[in-house]
Tab-separated table of C-alpha atoms in Angstrom:
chain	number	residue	atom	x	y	z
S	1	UNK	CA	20.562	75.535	-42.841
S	2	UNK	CA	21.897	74.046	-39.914
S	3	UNK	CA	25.150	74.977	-38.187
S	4	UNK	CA	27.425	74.512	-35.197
S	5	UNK	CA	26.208	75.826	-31.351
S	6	UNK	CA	29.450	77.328	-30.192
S	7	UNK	CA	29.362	77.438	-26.232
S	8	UNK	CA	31.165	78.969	-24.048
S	9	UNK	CA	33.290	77.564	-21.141
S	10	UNK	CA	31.027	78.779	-18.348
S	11	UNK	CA	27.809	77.828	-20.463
S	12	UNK	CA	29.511	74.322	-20.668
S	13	UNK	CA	29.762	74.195	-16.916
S	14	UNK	CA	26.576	75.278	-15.694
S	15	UNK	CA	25.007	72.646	-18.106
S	16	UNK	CA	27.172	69.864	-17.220
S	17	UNK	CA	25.632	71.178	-13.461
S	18	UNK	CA	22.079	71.015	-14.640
S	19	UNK	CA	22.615	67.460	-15.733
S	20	UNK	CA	24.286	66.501	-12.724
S	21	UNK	CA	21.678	67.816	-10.381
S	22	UNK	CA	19.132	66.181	-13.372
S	23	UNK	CA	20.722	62.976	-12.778
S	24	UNK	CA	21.099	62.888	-8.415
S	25	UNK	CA	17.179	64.268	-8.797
S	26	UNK	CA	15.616	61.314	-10.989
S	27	UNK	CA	17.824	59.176	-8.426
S	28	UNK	CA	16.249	60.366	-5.640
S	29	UNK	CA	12.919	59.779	-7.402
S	30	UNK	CA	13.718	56.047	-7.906
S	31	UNK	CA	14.536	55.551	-4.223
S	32	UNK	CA	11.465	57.419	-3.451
S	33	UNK	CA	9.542	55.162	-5.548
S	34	UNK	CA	10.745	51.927	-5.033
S	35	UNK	CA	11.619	52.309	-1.176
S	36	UNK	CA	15.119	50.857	-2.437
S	37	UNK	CA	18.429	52.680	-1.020
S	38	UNK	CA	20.159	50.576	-3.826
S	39	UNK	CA	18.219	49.787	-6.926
S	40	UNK	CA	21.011	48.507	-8.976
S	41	UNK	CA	24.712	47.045	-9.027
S	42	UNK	CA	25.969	50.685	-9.598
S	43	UNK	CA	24.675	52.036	-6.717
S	44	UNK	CA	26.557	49.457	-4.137
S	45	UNK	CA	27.324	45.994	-5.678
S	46	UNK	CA	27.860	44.337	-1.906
S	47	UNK	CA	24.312	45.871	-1.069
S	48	UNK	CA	22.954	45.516	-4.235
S	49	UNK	CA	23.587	41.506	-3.821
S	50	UNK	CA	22.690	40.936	-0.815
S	51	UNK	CA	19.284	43.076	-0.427
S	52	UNK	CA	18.646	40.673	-3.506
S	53	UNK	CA	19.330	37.741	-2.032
S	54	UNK	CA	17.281	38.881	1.215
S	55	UNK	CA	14.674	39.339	-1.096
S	56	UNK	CA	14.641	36.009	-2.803
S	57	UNK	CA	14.755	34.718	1.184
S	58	UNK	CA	11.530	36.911	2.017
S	59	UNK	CA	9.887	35.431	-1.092
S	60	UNK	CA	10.208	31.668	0.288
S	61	UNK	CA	9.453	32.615	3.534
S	62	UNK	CA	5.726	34.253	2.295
S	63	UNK	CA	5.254	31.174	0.154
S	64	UNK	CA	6.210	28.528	2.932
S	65	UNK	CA	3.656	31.202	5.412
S	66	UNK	CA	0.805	30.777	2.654
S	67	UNK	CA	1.151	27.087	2.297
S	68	UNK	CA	0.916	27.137	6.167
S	69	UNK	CA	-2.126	29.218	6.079
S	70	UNK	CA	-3.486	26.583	3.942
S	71	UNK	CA	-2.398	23.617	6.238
S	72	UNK	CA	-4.177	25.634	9.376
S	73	UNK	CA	-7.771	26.430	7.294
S	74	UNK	CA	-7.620	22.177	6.336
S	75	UNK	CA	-7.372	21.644	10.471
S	76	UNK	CA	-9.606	23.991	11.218
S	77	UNK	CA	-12.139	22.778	8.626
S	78	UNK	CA	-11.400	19.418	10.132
S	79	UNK	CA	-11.624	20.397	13.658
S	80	UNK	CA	-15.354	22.132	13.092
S	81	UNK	CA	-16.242	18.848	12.025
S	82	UNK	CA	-15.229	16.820	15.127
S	83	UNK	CA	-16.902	18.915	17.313
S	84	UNK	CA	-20.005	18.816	15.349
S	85	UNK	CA	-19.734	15.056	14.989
S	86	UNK	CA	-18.767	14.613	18.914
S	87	UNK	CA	-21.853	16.390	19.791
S	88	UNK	CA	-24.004	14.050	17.182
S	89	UNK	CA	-22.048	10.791	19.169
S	90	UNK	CA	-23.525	11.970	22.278
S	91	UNK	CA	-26.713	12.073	21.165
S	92	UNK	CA	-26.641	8.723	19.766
S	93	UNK	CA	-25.302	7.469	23.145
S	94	UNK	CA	-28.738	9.111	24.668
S	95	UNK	CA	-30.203	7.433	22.165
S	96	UNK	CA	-28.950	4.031	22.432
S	97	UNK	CA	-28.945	4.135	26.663
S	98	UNK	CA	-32.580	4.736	26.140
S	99	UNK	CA	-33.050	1.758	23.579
S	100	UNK	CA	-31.314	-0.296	26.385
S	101	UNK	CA	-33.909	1.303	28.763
S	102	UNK	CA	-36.629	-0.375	26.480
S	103	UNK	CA	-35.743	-3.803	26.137
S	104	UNK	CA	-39.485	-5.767	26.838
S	105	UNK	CA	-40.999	-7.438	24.054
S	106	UNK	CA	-44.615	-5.603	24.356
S	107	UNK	CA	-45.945	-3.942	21.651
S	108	UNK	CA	-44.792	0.015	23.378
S	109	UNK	CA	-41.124	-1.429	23.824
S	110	UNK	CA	-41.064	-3.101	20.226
S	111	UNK	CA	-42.477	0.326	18.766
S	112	UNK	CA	-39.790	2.674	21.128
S	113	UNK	CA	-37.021	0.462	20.155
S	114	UNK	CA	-38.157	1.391	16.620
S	115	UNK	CA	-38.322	4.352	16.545
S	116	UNK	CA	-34.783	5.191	18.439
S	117	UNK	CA	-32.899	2.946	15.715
S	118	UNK	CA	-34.725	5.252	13.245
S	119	UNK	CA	-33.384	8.296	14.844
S	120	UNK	CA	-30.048	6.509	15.615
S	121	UNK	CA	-29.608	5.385	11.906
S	122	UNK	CA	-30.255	9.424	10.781
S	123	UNK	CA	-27.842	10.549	13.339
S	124	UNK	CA	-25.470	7.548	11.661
S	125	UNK	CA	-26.334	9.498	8.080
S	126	UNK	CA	-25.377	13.372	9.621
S	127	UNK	CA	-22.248	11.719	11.033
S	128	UNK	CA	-21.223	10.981	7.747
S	129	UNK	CA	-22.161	13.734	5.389
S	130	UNK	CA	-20.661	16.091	8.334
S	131	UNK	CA	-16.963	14.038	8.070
S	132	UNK	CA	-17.546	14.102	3.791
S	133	UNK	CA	-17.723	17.835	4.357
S	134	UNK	CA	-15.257	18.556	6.815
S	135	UNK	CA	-12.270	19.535	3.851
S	136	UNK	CA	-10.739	22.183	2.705
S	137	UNK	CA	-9.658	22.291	-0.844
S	138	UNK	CA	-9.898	19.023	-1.683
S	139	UNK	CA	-7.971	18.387	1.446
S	140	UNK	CA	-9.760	16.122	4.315
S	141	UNK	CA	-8.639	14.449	7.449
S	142	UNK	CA	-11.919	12.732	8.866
S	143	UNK	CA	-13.190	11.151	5.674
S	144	UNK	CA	-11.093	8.387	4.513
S	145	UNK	CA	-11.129	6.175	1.546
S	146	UNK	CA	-10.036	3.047	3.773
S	147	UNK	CA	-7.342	0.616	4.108
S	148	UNK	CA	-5.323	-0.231	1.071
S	149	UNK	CA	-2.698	-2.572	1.300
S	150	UNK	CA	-0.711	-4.474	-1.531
S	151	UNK	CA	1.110	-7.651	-1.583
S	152	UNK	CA	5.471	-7.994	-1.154
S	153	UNK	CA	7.720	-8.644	-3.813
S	154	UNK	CA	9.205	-11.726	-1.397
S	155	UNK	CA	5.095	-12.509	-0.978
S	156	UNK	CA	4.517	-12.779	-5.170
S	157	UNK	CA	7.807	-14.415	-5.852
S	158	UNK	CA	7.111	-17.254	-2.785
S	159	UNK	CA	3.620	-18.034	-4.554
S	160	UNK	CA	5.535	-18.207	-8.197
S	161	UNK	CA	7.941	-20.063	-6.603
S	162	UNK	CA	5.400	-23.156	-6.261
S	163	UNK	CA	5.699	-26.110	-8.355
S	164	UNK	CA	2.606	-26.046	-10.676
S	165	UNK	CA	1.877	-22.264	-10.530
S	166	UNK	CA	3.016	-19.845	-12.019
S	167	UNK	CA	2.473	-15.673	-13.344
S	168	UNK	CA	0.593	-16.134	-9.463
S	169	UNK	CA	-0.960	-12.593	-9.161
S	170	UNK	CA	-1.596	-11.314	-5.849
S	171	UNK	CA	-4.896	-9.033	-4.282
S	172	UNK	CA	-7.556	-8.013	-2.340
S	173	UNK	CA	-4.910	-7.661	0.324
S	174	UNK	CA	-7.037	-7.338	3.580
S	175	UNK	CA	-4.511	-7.731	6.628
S	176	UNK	CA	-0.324	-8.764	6.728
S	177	UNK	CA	-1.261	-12.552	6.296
S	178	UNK	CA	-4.795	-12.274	4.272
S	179	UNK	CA	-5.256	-12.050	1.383
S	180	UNK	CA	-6.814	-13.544	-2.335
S	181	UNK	CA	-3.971	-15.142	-4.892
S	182	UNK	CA	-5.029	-15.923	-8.399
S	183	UNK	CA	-2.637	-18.100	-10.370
S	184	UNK	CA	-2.482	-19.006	-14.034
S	185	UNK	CA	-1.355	-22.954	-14.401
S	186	UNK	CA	-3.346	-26.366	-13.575
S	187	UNK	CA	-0.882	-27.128	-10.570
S	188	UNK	CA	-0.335	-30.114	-11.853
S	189	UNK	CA	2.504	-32.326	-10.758
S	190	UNK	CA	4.205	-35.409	-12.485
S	191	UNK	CA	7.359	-36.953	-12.300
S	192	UNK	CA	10.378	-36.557	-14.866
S	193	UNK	CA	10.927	-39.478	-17.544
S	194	UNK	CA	14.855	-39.162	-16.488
S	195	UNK	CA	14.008	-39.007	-12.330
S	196	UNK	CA	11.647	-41.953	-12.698
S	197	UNK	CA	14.025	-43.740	-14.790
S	198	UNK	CA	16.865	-43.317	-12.340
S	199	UNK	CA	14.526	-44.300	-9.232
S	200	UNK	CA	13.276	-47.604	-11.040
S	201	UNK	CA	17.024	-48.875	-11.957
S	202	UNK	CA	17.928	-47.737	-7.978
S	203	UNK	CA	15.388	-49.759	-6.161
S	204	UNK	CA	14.190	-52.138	-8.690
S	205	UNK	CA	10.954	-50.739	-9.389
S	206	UNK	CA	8.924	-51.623	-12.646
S	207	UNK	CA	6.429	-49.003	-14.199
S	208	UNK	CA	6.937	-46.200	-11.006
S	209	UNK	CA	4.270	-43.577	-12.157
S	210	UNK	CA	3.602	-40.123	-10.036
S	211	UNK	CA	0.673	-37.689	-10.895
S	212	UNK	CA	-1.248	-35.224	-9.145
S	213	UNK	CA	-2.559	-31.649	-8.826
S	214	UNK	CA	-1.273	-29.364	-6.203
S	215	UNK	CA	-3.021	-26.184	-5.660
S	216	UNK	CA	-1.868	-23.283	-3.188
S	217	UNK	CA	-5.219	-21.939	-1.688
S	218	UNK	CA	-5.278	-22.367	2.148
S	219	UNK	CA	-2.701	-25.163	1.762
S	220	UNK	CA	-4.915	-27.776	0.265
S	221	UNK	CA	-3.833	-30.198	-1.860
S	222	UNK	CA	-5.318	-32.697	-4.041
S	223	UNK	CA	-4.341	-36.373	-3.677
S	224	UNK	CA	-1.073	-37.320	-5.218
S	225	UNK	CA	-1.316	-40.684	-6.584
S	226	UNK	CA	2.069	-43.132	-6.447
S	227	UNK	CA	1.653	-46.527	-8.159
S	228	UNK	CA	4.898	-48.451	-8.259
S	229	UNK	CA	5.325	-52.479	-9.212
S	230	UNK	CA	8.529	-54.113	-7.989
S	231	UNK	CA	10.618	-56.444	-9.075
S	232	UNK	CA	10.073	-60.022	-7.218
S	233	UNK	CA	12.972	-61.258	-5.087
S	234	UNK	CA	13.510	-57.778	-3.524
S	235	UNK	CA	12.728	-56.089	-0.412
S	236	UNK	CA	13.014	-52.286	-0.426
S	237	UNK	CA	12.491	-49.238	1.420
S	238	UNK	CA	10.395	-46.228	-0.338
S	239	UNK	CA	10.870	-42.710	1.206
S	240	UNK	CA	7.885	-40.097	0.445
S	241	UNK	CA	7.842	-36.784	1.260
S	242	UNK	CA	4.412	-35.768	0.700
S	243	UNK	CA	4.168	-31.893	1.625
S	244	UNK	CA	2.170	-30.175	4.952
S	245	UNK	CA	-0.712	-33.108	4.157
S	246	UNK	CA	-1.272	-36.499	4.413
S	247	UNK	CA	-2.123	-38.550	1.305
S	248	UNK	CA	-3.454	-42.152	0.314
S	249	UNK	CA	-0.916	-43.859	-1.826
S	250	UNK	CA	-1.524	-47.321	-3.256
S	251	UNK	CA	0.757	-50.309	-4.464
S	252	UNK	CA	-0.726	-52.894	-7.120
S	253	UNK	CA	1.257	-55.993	-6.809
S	254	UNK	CA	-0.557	-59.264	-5.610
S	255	UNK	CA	3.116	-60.472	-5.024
S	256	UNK	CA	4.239	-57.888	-2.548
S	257	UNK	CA	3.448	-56.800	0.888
S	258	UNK	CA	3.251	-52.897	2.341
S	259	UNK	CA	3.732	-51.410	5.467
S	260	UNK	CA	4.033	-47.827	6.013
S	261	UNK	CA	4.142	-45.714	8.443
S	262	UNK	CA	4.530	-41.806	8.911
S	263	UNK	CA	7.800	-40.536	10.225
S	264	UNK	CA	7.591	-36.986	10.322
S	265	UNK	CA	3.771	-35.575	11.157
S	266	UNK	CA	3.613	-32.582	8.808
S	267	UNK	CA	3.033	-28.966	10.434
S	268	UNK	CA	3.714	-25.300	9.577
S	269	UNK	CA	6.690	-24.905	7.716
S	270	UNK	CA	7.987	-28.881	7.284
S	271	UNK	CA	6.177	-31.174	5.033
S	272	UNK	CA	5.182	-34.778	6.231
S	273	UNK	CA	7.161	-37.615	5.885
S	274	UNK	CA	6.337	-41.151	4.916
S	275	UNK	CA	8.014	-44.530	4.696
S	276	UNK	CA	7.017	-47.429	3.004
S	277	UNK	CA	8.167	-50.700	3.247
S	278	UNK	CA	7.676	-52.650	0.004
S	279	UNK	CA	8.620	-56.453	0.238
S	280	UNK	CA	8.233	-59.248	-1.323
S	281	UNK	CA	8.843	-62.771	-2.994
């Protein structure tokens, strides 16, 4: 049967004591353990804080020291490999002073020449598996996977911006001003019932007609063919503007006479210009 422990007011004491010293000794325990002076808010919130936030600091700080670790083992790998490949250069330079050396065309020069290009082309071979292997962690700074380059925005939309051609798609982009376009459309070029219409009624033309392919490659062109049949009792000027090429444009009526001549020679950047002279009776 269980009952009540009746204690005394000096037994209280000395046990609230033995917890007390209980207590400040498992404290002392946790600093000892942990190397912490403060281990928690209670012990010093201002301290507490900012040891934590020191902490946190000497956390990014070991991380940032690692990744530079990292960064110093990829130049070093790198480095090793220069010096191994500088010392393979120089003996291809031996090599290739002594080809030099040999230049005759008798049958000992022929067979020394040989025999250094041999030598020179395994040299060529280290030279490369050395850079291939010259990384660390995936990470390498002699071997490179070559020059990549893509085409502009203001480079696609100029090329889709030319009568004919259009969804142009641009690659193979080799240097700033070379490079391979492929375009989907024929290029081809014809004039507008309504702009034909208009022209005819202006300058007294009969049957005006205008077809052609263009195509964009290197600036070539295909020949754009005119054929126009005036009215008689007119004379008339014809203005052409032909593009950055000259073209061959012919006039069938027996009844008129042609003379043209070019007034603007084309060149980069401003297309050629033409007049004609159609007259007749």
């Amino acid at each position: 049967m269980a009952g009540n422990v009746t204690l005394t007011a000096s037994m209280r004491t000395n046990l609230l004591q033995l917890q007390s010293t209980q207590a400040g000794i498992d404290k002392k325990q946790n600093i000892l353990s942990t190397g912490n002076k403060i281990n928690s808010a209670l012990d010093g919130p201002t301290s507490f804080f900012s040891a934590k936030g020191l902490n946190q600091r000497a956390g990014d700080l070991s991380s940032l020291k690692d990744a530079m670790g990292q960064s110093i083992s990829t130049i070093q790998a790198a480095d090793k490999g220069l010096t191994s490949i500088d010392s393979l250069v120089d003996q291809a330079k031996g090599l290739t002073t002594a080809a030099y050396a040999a230049l005759g065309n008798d049958a000992a020069s022929v067979a020394t020449r040989k025999s250094l290009a041999s030598q020179f082309n395994t040299l060529k071979d280290q030279i490369d598996k050395l850079a291939a292997d010259s990384g660390y962690q995936g990470k390498n700074l002699i071997n490179g996977n070559g020059m990549s380059m893509d085409s502009t925005s203001a480079s696609r939309a100029a090329v889709n911006s030319m009568t004919g051609v259009d969804n142009a798609r641009v690659t193979n982009v080799i240097t700033a001003d070379t490079y391979s376009i492929r375009v989907k459309g024929d290029g081809s070029i014809e004039g507008k019932t309504a702009d034909i219409s208009k022209t005819e009624n202006a300058h007294g033309f009969i049957g005006l007609k205008l077809s052609g392919t263009m195509s964009g490659s290197l600036g070539s062109f295909s020949d754009v063919q005119i054929e126009v049949r005036g009215a008689n009792g007119r004379s008339r000027d014809f203005i052409v503007t032909d593009g950055d090429e000259s073209r061959t444009i012919s006039y069938f009526d027996n009844t008129q006479t042609i003379e043209a001549k070019l007034t603007t020679a084309a060149k980069t950047g401003s297309a050629q210009v033409s007049t004609v002279n159609v007259g007749g009776t």
